[in-house]
Short mmCIF file of C-alpha atoms in Angstrom, two decimals:
data_model
loop_
_atom_site.label_atom_id
_atom_site.label_comp_id
_atom_site.label_asym_id
_atom_site.label_seq_id
_atom_site.Cartn_x
_atom_site.Cartn_y
_atom_site.Cartn_z
CA MET A 1 109.93 77.28 123.20
CA PRO A 2 110.35 80.39 121.01
CA ARG A 3 109.66 83.85 122.35
CA VAL A 4 107.96 86.18 119.90
CA VAL A 5 107.39 89.93 120.19
CA SER A 6 104.65 91.71 118.28
CA VAL A 7 104.94 95.49 117.95
CA TYR A 8 101.65 97.17 117.06
CA LEU A 9 101.59 100.69 115.60
CA PRO A 10 97.89 101.64 115.97
CA THR A 11 98.20 105.02 114.21
CA TRP A 12 101.07 104.14 111.89
CA PRO A 13 99.96 105.95 108.67
CA THR A 14 99.07 109.19 110.47
CA ASP A 15 102.20 109.12 112.65
CA ARG A 16 104.37 108.52 109.59
CA HIS A 17 102.69 111.37 107.73
CA ARG A 18 103.28 113.82 110.62
CA LYS A 19 106.91 112.76 110.81
CA MET A 20 107.31 113.19 107.05
CA LEU A 21 105.97 116.77 107.25
CA GLY A 22 108.61 117.65 109.86
CA PRO A 23 108.35 121.23 111.24
CA GLN A 24 105.38 121.89 108.95
CA ALA A 25 103.33 119.15 110.61
CA PRO A 26 100.12 120.19 112.38
CA THR A 27 99.98 119.97 116.15
CA ALA A 28 98.96 116.72 117.82
CA GLU A 29 95.62 118.33 118.79
CA THR A 30 94.65 118.72 115.11
CA PRO A 31 92.68 115.61 114.03
CA LEU A 32 94.28 113.80 111.07
CA VAL A 33 92.76 111.04 108.96
CA MET A 34 94.03 109.14 105.93
CA VAL A 35 91.47 108.33 103.26
CA GLY A 36 91.42 105.88 100.37
CA ARG A 37 89.01 104.75 97.69
CA GLU A 38 86.79 101.70 98.00
CA GLY A 39 84.81 101.45 94.81
CA GLY A 40 83.45 104.93 94.14
CA ARG A 41 83.56 106.12 97.77
CA ARG A 42 86.30 107.86 99.75
CA LEU A 43 86.55 106.22 103.17
CA ILE A 44 88.68 106.75 106.24
CA MET A 45 91.40 104.10 106.28
CA ALA A 46 93.37 105.39 109.31
CA ALA A 47 92.85 107.99 112.04
CA ASP A 48 95.09 109.42 114.73
CA ALA A 49 94.27 109.70 118.44
CA ALA A 50 92.80 113.20 118.11
CA ALA A 51 90.47 112.08 115.31
CA LEU A 52 89.33 109.04 117.28
CA ALA A 53 88.69 111.23 120.33
CA ALA A 54 86.54 113.48 118.14
CA GLY A 55 84.29 110.53 117.33
CA LEU A 56 85.64 109.57 113.92
CA ARG A 57 86.08 105.92 113.01
CA VAL A 58 87.73 103.89 110.29
CA GLY A 59 85.20 103.15 107.55
CA MET A 60 83.38 106.51 107.68
CA THR A 61 82.99 108.45 104.47
CA ALA A 62 85.24 111.47 104.02
CA ALA A 63 82.26 113.78 103.44
CA LYS A 64 80.66 112.76 106.74
CA THR A 65 83.87 113.33 108.70
CA GLN A 66 84.25 116.87 107.36
CA ALA A 67 80.73 117.63 108.50
CA LEU A 68 81.45 116.31 112.02
CA VAL A 69 84.86 117.95 112.62
CA SER A 70 85.56 121.44 111.33
CA ASN A 71 89.35 121.55 111.74
CA LEU A 72 89.94 118.07 110.33
CA LEU A 73 93.06 117.45 108.25
CA ILE A 74 92.52 114.91 105.46
CA GLU A 75 95.36 113.26 103.56
CA ASP A 76 95.42 110.54 100.91
CA LEU A 77 96.57 107.12 102.07
CA ARG A 78 99.76 105.90 100.38
CA PRO A 79 99.91 102.16 101.13
CA ASP A 80 103.00 101.53 99.00
CA GLU A 81 104.98 104.23 100.80
CA ASP A 82 103.72 103.00 104.16
CA ARG A 83 104.92 99.47 103.36
CA ARG A 84 108.38 100.67 102.32
CA GLU A 85 108.71 102.68 105.52
CA LEU A 86 107.53 99.67 107.52
CA ASP A 87 110.27 97.61 105.86
CA ARG A 88 112.83 100.26 106.88
CA LEU A 89 111.54 100.15 110.45
CA ALA A 90 111.87 96.36 110.43
CA LEU A 91 115.52 96.72 109.37
CA TRP A 92 116.04 99.08 112.31
CA PHE A 93 114.67 96.39 114.65
CA LEU A 94 116.93 93.85 112.94
CA GLY A 95 120.02 95.89 113.74
CA ASN A 96 119.04 96.74 117.31
CA TYR A 97 117.05 93.87 118.79
CA ALA A 98 117.02 90.43 117.13
CA PRO A 99 118.10 88.62 113.94
CA ILE A 100 114.62 87.32 113.03
CA VAL A 101 112.36 90.27 112.18
CA ALA A 102 109.47 90.47 109.73
CA VAL A 103 106.82 93.02 108.85
CA ASP A 104 103.25 92.31 109.92
CA PRO A 105 101.32 94.56 107.52
CA PRO A 106 99.70 96.95 107.56
CA ASP A 107 100.70 98.23 111.02
CA GLY A 108 102.98 95.82 112.85
CA ILE A 109 106.39 94.22 113.28
CA VAL A 110 106.98 90.67 114.49
CA ILE A 111 110.29 89.70 116.14
CA GLU A 112 111.55 86.37 117.44
CA THR A 113 113.79 87.33 120.33
CA THR A 114 114.86 83.86 121.48
CA GLY A 115 118.60 84.01 122.13
CA ALA A 116 118.79 87.81 121.88
CA ASP A 117 116.82 89.25 124.82
CA HIS A 118 119.80 88.81 127.19
CA LEU A 119 121.56 91.69 125.43
CA HIS A 120 118.87 94.05 126.72
CA GLY A 121 118.80 92.92 130.36
CA ASN A 122 115.48 91.07 130.33
CA GLU A 123 112.24 90.96 128.37
CA THR A 124 110.59 93.77 130.31
CA LEU A 125 113.52 96.14 129.76
CA MET A 126 113.62 95.14 126.10
CA LEU A 127 109.94 95.96 125.53
CA THR A 128 110.06 99.25 127.43
CA GLY A 129 113.12 100.21 125.40
CA MET A 130 111.25 99.47 122.18
CA ILE A 131 108.23 101.54 123.22
CA ASN A 132 110.30 104.50 124.40
CA ARG A 133 112.53 104.58 121.33
CA LEU A 134 109.53 104.40 118.99
CA ARG A 135 107.84 107.23 120.87
CA ALA A 136 111.00 109.30 120.54
CA MET A 137 110.81 108.66 116.79
CA GLY A 138 107.21 109.93 116.75
CA PHE A 139 105.32 106.62 116.63
CA ALA A 140 102.67 105.42 119.08
CA ALA A 141 103.29 101.75 119.84
CA ARG A 142 102.17 98.78 121.93
CA ALA A 143 104.11 95.53 122.30
CA ALA A 144 103.61 92.05 123.75
CA ILE A 145 105.83 88.99 124.09
CA ALA A 146 104.48 85.45 124.24
CA ASP A 147 105.27 81.88 123.15
CA SER A 148 103.76 82.15 119.66
CA ARG A 149 103.35 84.67 116.89
CA GLY A 150 99.57 84.49 116.95
CA ALA A 151 99.40 85.07 120.69
CA SER A 152 101.78 88.04 120.71
CA HIS A 153 99.88 89.56 117.75
CA ALA A 154 96.58 89.29 119.62
CA LEU A 155 97.89 90.46 122.99
CA ALA A 156 99.62 93.51 121.49
CA ARG A 157 96.32 94.65 120.00
CA TYR A 158 93.88 93.71 122.75
CA ARG A 159 95.73 93.69 126.10
CA ALA A 160 99.08 95.51 125.97
CA ASP A 161 99.07 98.92 127.65
CA PRO A 162 101.62 99.83 126.41
CA PHE A 163 103.46 96.51 126.80
CA LEU A 164 102.78 93.03 128.16
CA VAL A 165 105.11 90.17 129.08
CA ILE A 166 103.59 86.68 129.24
CA SER A 167 105.82 84.19 131.06
CA GLU A 168 106.86 81.00 129.33
CA GLY A 169 104.07 78.45 129.38
CA GLY A 170 101.41 81.00 130.30
CA THR A 171 100.32 81.92 126.78
CA PRO A 172 97.21 79.67 126.41
CA ALA A 173 95.63 80.99 129.62
CA ALA A 174 96.40 84.59 128.62
CA VAL A 175 94.55 84.48 125.28
CA LEU A 176 91.41 82.44 126.05
CA ASP A 177 89.38 85.49 127.10
CA LEU A 178 90.31 87.60 124.07
CA PRO A 179 87.63 88.33 121.44
CA ILE A 180 87.50 86.05 118.41
CA ALA A 181 88.65 88.95 116.21
CA ALA A 182 92.11 88.43 117.77
CA LEU A 183 92.44 85.17 115.80
CA ARG A 184 93.29 87.05 112.57
CA LEU A 185 90.25 85.64 110.77
CA GLU A 186 88.56 87.35 107.85
CA ALA A 187 85.96 89.96 108.80
CA GLY A 188 83.13 87.98 107.17
CA LEU A 189 84.08 84.85 109.10
CA VAL A 190 84.20 86.77 112.39
CA ALA A 191 80.74 88.22 111.68
CA SER A 192 79.33 84.74 110.97
CA LEU A 193 80.76 83.36 114.21
CA ARG A 194 79.27 86.24 116.19
CA THR A 195 75.89 85.53 114.61
CA LEU A 196 76.15 82.04 116.07
CA GLY A 197 76.89 83.46 119.52
CA PHE A 198 80.68 83.12 119.67
CA GLU A 199 82.41 86.10 121.30
CA ARG A 200 85.54 84.77 123.02
CA ILE A 201 88.33 82.41 122.02
CA ARG A 202 87.46 80.24 125.01
CA GLU A 203 84.05 79.50 123.51
CA LEU A 204 85.55 78.45 120.18
CA GLU A 205 88.17 76.28 121.89
CA ALA A 206 85.43 74.43 123.83
CA THR A 207 83.49 73.68 120.62
CA PRO A 208 84.18 70.41 118.72
CA ARG A 209 86.37 71.04 115.68
CA ALA A 210 84.48 68.84 113.19
CA PRO A 211 81.27 70.95 112.97
CA LEU A 212 83.30 74.17 112.71
CA ALA A 213 85.52 72.74 109.96
CA LEU A 214 82.52 71.38 108.10
CA ARG A 215 80.77 74.74 108.05
CA PHE A 216 83.67 77.24 107.91
CA GLY A 217 86.66 75.26 106.68
CA PRO A 218 90.01 74.56 108.39
CA GLU A 219 91.01 78.19 109.00
CA ILE A 220 89.46 78.45 112.49
CA GLY A 221 91.22 75.32 113.73
CA ARG A 222 94.55 76.46 112.27
CA ARG A 223 94.36 79.88 113.93
CA LEU A 224 93.38 78.33 117.27
CA ASP A 225 96.36 75.97 117.15
CA GLN A 226 98.69 78.86 116.32
CA ILE A 227 97.51 81.17 119.09
CA LEU A 228 97.49 78.34 121.67
CA CYS A 229 101.07 77.27 120.76
CA ARG A 230 100.03 73.90 119.32
CA ALA A 231 101.21 74.66 115.79
CA VAL A 232 104.40 76.31 114.56
CA GLU A 233 103.98 79.51 112.55
CA PRO A 234 107.27 80.27 110.79
CA ILE A 235 108.51 83.83 110.44
CA ASP A 236 109.96 84.84 107.08
CA PRO A 237 112.67 87.28 108.21
CA ILE A 238 113.60 90.41 106.33
CA ARG A 239 117.24 90.55 105.22
CA PRO A 240 119.14 93.66 104.13
CA SER A 241 120.81 93.26 100.74
CA GLU A 242 124.17 94.60 101.95
CA VAL A 243 124.54 92.37 105.03
CA ILE A 244 127.75 90.31 105.28
CA GLU A 245 127.03 86.66 105.95
CA VAL A 246 128.39 83.16 105.38
CA ARG A 247 126.57 79.84 105.48
CA ARG A 248 127.19 76.14 105.64
CA ALA A 249 124.71 73.47 104.51
CA PHE A 250 125.06 69.86 105.67
CA ALA A 251 124.27 66.72 103.74
CA GLU A 252 123.42 65.08 107.06
CA PRO A 253 121.88 67.17 109.88
CA ILE A 254 124.10 67.88 112.90
CA SER A 255 123.02 68.10 116.52
CA ALA A 256 126.02 67.56 118.83
CA ALA A 257 127.25 70.70 120.60
CA GLU A 258 130.88 69.86 119.75
CA THR A 259 130.04 69.60 116.05
CA ILE A 260 128.14 72.88 116.09
CA ALA A 261 131.04 74.61 117.85
CA ARG A 262 133.54 73.30 115.29
CA TYR A 263 131.58 74.67 112.36
CA VAL A 264 130.90 77.94 114.17
CA GLY A 265 134.66 78.44 114.38
CA LYS A 266 134.98 77.88 110.65
CA LEU A 267 132.18 80.31 109.86
CA VAL A 268 133.68 82.98 112.14
CA LYS A 269 137.02 82.66 110.38
CA ALA A 270 135.32 83.03 107.00
CA ILE A 271 133.27 86.08 107.98
CA CYS A 272 136.29 87.77 109.58
CA GLY A 273 138.07 87.40 106.24
CA LEU A 274 135.22 89.17 104.47
CA LEU A 275 135.17 91.90 107.10
CA GLU A 276 138.92 92.46 106.73
CA GLU A 277 138.56 92.88 102.97
CA ARG A 278 136.09 95.71 103.58
CA GLY A 279 137.93 97.27 106.53
CA LEU A 280 135.07 96.53 108.92
CA GLY A 281 134.66 95.10 112.40
CA VAL A 282 131.56 93.41 113.73
CA ARG A 283 129.38 94.92 116.47
CA ARG A 284 126.49 92.46 116.26
CA LEU A 285 126.90 88.83 115.14
CA ASP A 286 123.95 86.48 114.53
CA LEU A 287 124.10 82.69 114.28
CA LEU A 288 120.96 81.22 112.69
CA CYS A 289 120.52 77.46 112.98
CA HIS A 290 117.94 76.17 110.50
CA ARG A 291 116.49 72.87 111.70
CA VAL A 292 115.04 70.11 109.54
CA ASP A 293 111.55 70.82 110.95
CA SER A 294 111.71 74.40 109.53
CA GLY A 295 112.36 75.90 112.97
CA VAL A 296 115.16 78.41 113.49
CA GLN A 297 117.34 78.67 116.58
CA VAL A 298 119.24 81.93 117.06
CA VAL A 299 122.29 83.04 119.00
CA ARG A 300 123.15 86.74 119.00
CA ALA A 301 126.44 88.15 120.28
CA GLY A 302 127.27 91.82 120.68
CA THR A 303 130.57 93.61 121.15
CA ALA A 304 131.39 96.90 122.84
CA LYS A 305 133.52 98.05 119.90
CA PRO A 306 134.21 96.82 116.34
CA VAL A 307 135.97 93.43 116.42
CA ARG A 308 137.17 90.88 113.90
CA ASP A 309 139.19 88.68 116.25
CA VAL A 310 138.38 85.05 115.38
CA GLN A 311 139.02 83.62 118.84
CA ARG A 312 136.99 86.25 120.70
CA LEU A 313 133.96 86.03 118.41
CA THR A 314 134.06 82.22 118.42
CA ARG A 315 134.07 82.20 122.20
CA LEU A 316 131.14 84.62 122.44
CA LEU A 317 129.02 82.40 120.20
CA CYS A 318 130.13 79.06 121.66
CA ASP A 319 129.39 80.25 125.19
CA ARG A 320 125.70 80.18 124.24
CA ILE A 321 125.58 76.94 122.27
CA ASP A 322 123.81 75.32 125.22
CA THR A 323 120.78 77.53 124.45
CA ILE A 324 120.39 75.94 121.00
CA ASP A 325 117.78 73.19 120.71
CA PRO A 326 118.78 71.24 117.57
CA GLY A 327 115.55 69.24 117.51
CA PHE A 328 115.88 66.50 114.90
CA GLY A 329 119.03 68.16 113.57
CA ILE A 330 120.39 71.35 112.02
CA GLU A 331 120.74 71.38 108.24
CA ILE A 332 122.00 74.95 107.64
CA LEU A 333 124.16 77.29 109.72
CA VAL A 334 124.13 80.98 108.77
CA LEU A 335 126.47 83.51 110.38
CA SER A 336 125.52 87.13 109.73
CA ALA A 337 127.21 90.40 110.69
CA SER A 338 123.99 92.33 111.22
CA ARG A 339 125.90 95.36 112.44
CA ALA A 340 129.41 96.25 111.28
CA GLU A 341 131.48 99.42 111.63
CA PRO A 342 134.81 100.63 110.19
CA LEU A 343 137.85 99.12 111.90
CA ASP A 344 141.38 100.26 111.13
CA ALA A 345 144.41 98.32 112.29
CA VAL A 346 146.46 100.21 114.93
CA GLN A 347 149.80 99.53 116.49
CA SER A 348 149.41 98.95 120.22
CA VAL A 349 152.90 100.06 121.35
CA SER A 350 155.12 102.20 119.12
CA SER A 351 158.26 102.45 121.25
CA LEU A 352 160.11 100.72 124.07
CA ILE A 353 159.23 103.42 126.59
CA GLU A 354 155.54 103.67 125.72
CA GLU A 355 153.24 101.91 128.15
CA SER A 356 150.59 99.59 126.75
CA VAL A 357 146.96 100.30 127.58
CA ALA A 358 144.99 97.41 129.01
CA ASP A 359 142.19 96.29 126.68
CA VAL A 360 139.17 95.24 128.75
CA SER A 361 136.77 95.07 125.82
CA GLY A 362 137.00 91.27 125.73
CA LEU A 363 135.94 91.00 129.37
CA VAL A 364 133.13 93.51 128.79
CA ASP A 365 131.84 91.45 125.85
CA VAL A 366 131.85 88.20 127.84
CA ILE A 367 129.97 89.70 130.78
CA ALA A 368 127.46 91.58 128.60
CA ASN A 369 126.66 88.49 126.51
CA ARG A 370 125.83 86.60 129.69
CA GLY A 371 122.88 88.93 130.25
CA HIS A 372 124.44 91.51 132.58
CA ARG A 373 124.04 95.24 131.98
CA ILE A 374 127.38 97.05 132.00
CA TYR A 375 127.76 100.78 132.07
CA ARG A 376 130.05 103.54 133.27
CA ILE A 377 129.14 106.68 135.19
CA ALA A 378 130.12 109.94 133.51
CA ALA A 379 129.91 113.51 134.77
CA VAL A 380 127.26 115.94 133.56
CA GLU A 381 127.47 119.74 133.86
CA SER A 382 124.97 120.33 136.63
CA ASP A 383 125.17 121.75 140.16
CA VAL A 384 122.20 119.64 141.27
CA PRO A 385 123.78 116.37 142.54
CA GLU A 386 121.15 113.94 141.22
CA ARG A 387 121.52 115.49 137.74
CA SER A 388 125.34 115.59 137.73
CA PHE A 389 125.89 112.10 136.31
CA MET A 390 124.61 109.80 133.61
CA LEU A 391 125.10 106.19 132.53
CA VAL A 392 127.20 105.67 129.39
CA PRO A 393 128.47 102.56 127.55
CA PRO A 394 131.46 100.97 129.29
CA LEU A 395 133.93 101.84 126.52
CA ALA A 396 132.53 105.26 125.64
CA GLU A 397 135.14 107.95 125.09
CA ASP A 398 135.96 110.18 128.05
CA ASP A 399 134.51 113.66 127.89
CA GLU A 400 136.03 116.86 129.21
CA VAL A 401 133.48 117.32 131.98
CA GLY A 402 135.02 116.54 135.36
CA TRP A 403 133.67 116.00 138.84
CA PRO A 404 133.66 119.05 141.19
CA MET A 405 136.67 118.93 143.51
CA HIS A 406 136.21 122.09 145.63
CA TRP A 407 133.73 120.28 147.89
CA PRO A 408 133.83 116.55 148.72
CA ARG A 409 131.14 114.33 147.28
CA PRO A 410 129.89 111.07 148.89
CA SER A 411 130.91 107.75 147.38
CA ARG A 412 127.30 106.56 147.72
CA LEU A 413 124.69 108.90 146.26
CA PHE A 414 121.02 107.97 146.66
CA LEU A 415 118.80 107.91 143.58
CA GLN A 416 116.27 110.04 145.47
CA PRO A 417 116.94 112.14 148.59
CA GLU A 418 115.28 110.70 151.70
CA PRO A 419 113.53 112.95 154.27
CA ILE A 420 114.96 113.20 157.79
CA GLN A 421 113.92 114.95 161.02
CA CYS A 422 116.61 117.42 161.96
CA ILE A 423 117.37 119.99 164.69
CA ALA A 424 119.66 122.94 163.84
CA PRO A 425 120.21 126.05 166.03
CA LEU A 426 120.53 128.71 163.33
CA PRO A 427 119.94 128.87 159.55
CA ASP A 428 123.65 128.77 158.67
CA HIS A 429 124.65 126.33 161.41
CA PRO A 430 124.92 122.57 160.90
CA PRO A 431 122.37 120.32 162.65
CA VAL A 432 123.10 118.95 166.11
CA ARG A 433 121.13 115.75 165.62
CA PHE A 434 118.86 114.09 163.06
CA THR A 435 116.65 111.01 162.75
CA TRP A 436 116.84 108.84 159.65
CA ARG A 437 114.87 105.62 159.13
CA GLY A 438 113.86 105.62 162.77
CA ILE A 439 117.43 105.91 164.13
CA ARG A 440 118.64 109.05 165.89
CA HIS A 441 122.15 110.30 165.11
CA VAL A 442 124.00 112.85 167.25
CA VAL A 443 126.29 115.07 165.16
CA LYS A 444 129.87 115.28 166.49
CA ARG A 445 131.54 117.04 163.55
CA ALA A 446 130.18 118.98 160.58
CA ASP A 447 131.33 120.99 157.60
CA GLY A 448 129.26 123.44 155.57
CA PRO A 449 127.10 124.94 154.36
CA GLU A 450 127.69 124.49 150.62
CA ARG A 451 124.93 126.38 148.86
CA VAL A 452 123.58 124.91 145.60
CA PHE A 453 121.22 127.02 143.53
CA GLY A 454 118.41 125.71 141.33
CA GLU A 455 118.83 125.51 137.58
CA TRP A 456 116.46 128.36 136.72
CA TRP A 457 117.39 128.23 133.04
CA LYS A 458 115.88 124.72 132.88
CA ARG A 459 112.92 125.02 135.25
CA ASP A 460 111.09 128.24 136.11
CA LYS A 461 110.11 126.98 139.56
CA GLU A 462 113.81 126.76 140.50
CA LEU A 463 114.40 130.46 139.94
CA VAL A 464 114.93 131.20 143.65
CA ALA A 465 115.28 127.65 144.99
CA VAL A 466 118.43 126.81 146.97
CA ARG A 467 119.83 123.94 149.01
CA ASP A 468 122.34 124.16 151.86
CA TYR A 469 124.49 121.00 152.09
CA PHE A 470 126.39 119.80 155.17
CA SER A 471 128.83 116.93 155.63
CA VAL A 472 128.19 115.57 159.13
CA GLU A 473 129.73 112.79 161.23
CA ASN A 474 128.07 110.94 164.11
CA ALA A 475 129.59 109.40 167.23
CA ALA A 476 130.24 106.08 165.43
CA GLY A 477 132.31 107.79 162.74
CA GLU A 478 129.67 107.46 160.03
CA ARG A 479 129.59 110.42 157.66
CA PHE A 480 126.46 111.63 155.91
CA TRP A 481 125.64 114.22 153.26
CA ILE A 482 122.48 116.11 154.20
CA TYR A 483 120.83 119.31 153.07
CA ARG A 484 118.11 121.77 153.95
CA GLN A 485 115.61 122.72 151.26
CA GLY A 486 115.81 126.53 151.26
CA ASP A 487 118.03 129.12 152.93
CA GLY A 488 116.21 128.99 156.27
CA GLU A 489 115.05 132.61 156.00
CA HIS A 490 112.93 133.10 152.87
CA ALA A 491 109.89 130.88 152.36
CA ASP A 492 110.05 131.07 148.56
CA SER A 493 113.57 129.56 148.52
CA GLY A 494 112.38 126.21 149.86
CA SER A 495 110.23 124.45 152.43
CA GLY A 496 112.96 124.25 155.08
CA SER A 497 112.70 120.43 155.21
CA TRP A 498 115.84 118.34 155.66
CA PHE A 499 116.97 115.44 153.47
CA ILE A 500 119.84 112.97 153.31
CA GLN A 501 121.31 112.41 149.87
CA GLY A 502 124.37 110.25 150.35
CA MET A 503 126.98 108.62 152.59
CA PHE A 504 130.74 108.86 152.66
CA GLY A 505 132.92 105.74 152.83
#
């Protein structure tokens, strides 16, 4: 069953306009509306969060809104520009998330993520990543994933806050209580159904189809089948003009895994030839399998660095052939390099005495394409231990920041320091015993204190804050890294509470 994501941009025109203005944009507290002409009247076509909070609504006349809100900013709606920018945003999703992406005008993106969500950990991580990256770009967004396009479209607009993941098979139950407006019916048709007393999809689903079709036509039944996963709604994906791709059409549909793998190898060899001509290596490779029933099965493979090795890329794709459902057969195979970067040939070893460097990128690619998240820990310039590291891609270049060596650091650092009950004789002396997670530890050896000051240039409240760290060892030989919040003498330097932040060994 396909998995479809719908991304809803509720204030898309206003968000895009603020982003376009850049530093000259008004603050988020200034209400902004976009107006357009409908006949001889100027009406609000879009409003941002501040305008909606001020009581303005889409459909109001521009003259009325100016009378209601004094500091209102009014701009002309530019639907053609909005559509072009929406297309560009869809291409961004194409390069970063899945090979089947389409615009859902006027304010949405639809993405079929079947076969691609494993590259982002899981569906929840994928949706949260989408929301966070869109917010960083200046766009408010909500997203939902379900088993059909109609369901994800409805859930993104009526239930997601800010995202919603519906498990496979749970889509029909999740949409029955949504309002009938979620069916993507015309406004006049929705108004007529409400006149008859219909408010929820459940009520329409329980009504015989024949009377509805006789009075309103087949549209209601079609939308119900789409949202309840009984009818296939194809997605017409957007394709960049400059993408490198090869395809193979078959006179007779194929379905055997061995046959698919054989032709995948041929397509990989062909696309690597095109990449070599342009001096490129692939970072994201998409295999689209077009079935005879108009369905599309997708396999996406990613690499940690640019690659055009035929054997490696063939293996990455063939490892996921078992996820392809050929149905009644596959009639077209399309292999697309949705993301490619410059790749120059280099000589691995230039002399007899030069040592070769082990290349682990192949292993990283295999593990990552099986759905595991791989990263490396890199140092960050910070005296505060929990801020002194960050997660980076596994093959990211080494930076010049090193780990502090003048004081030992534990091999296991907790994400958050945990409180402990501690007894220490004097402010500068190490503790004699402490209790952690209900277990009392008697300190036999200790080293410290190491004083760490707050980063006052980042946070004003850390101007006089300090921590005193001690490395302590109990009778069993276990070594802990603990600290006191404050210097033990001045109340404004810290509360005096004790915490454990890591363990040695």
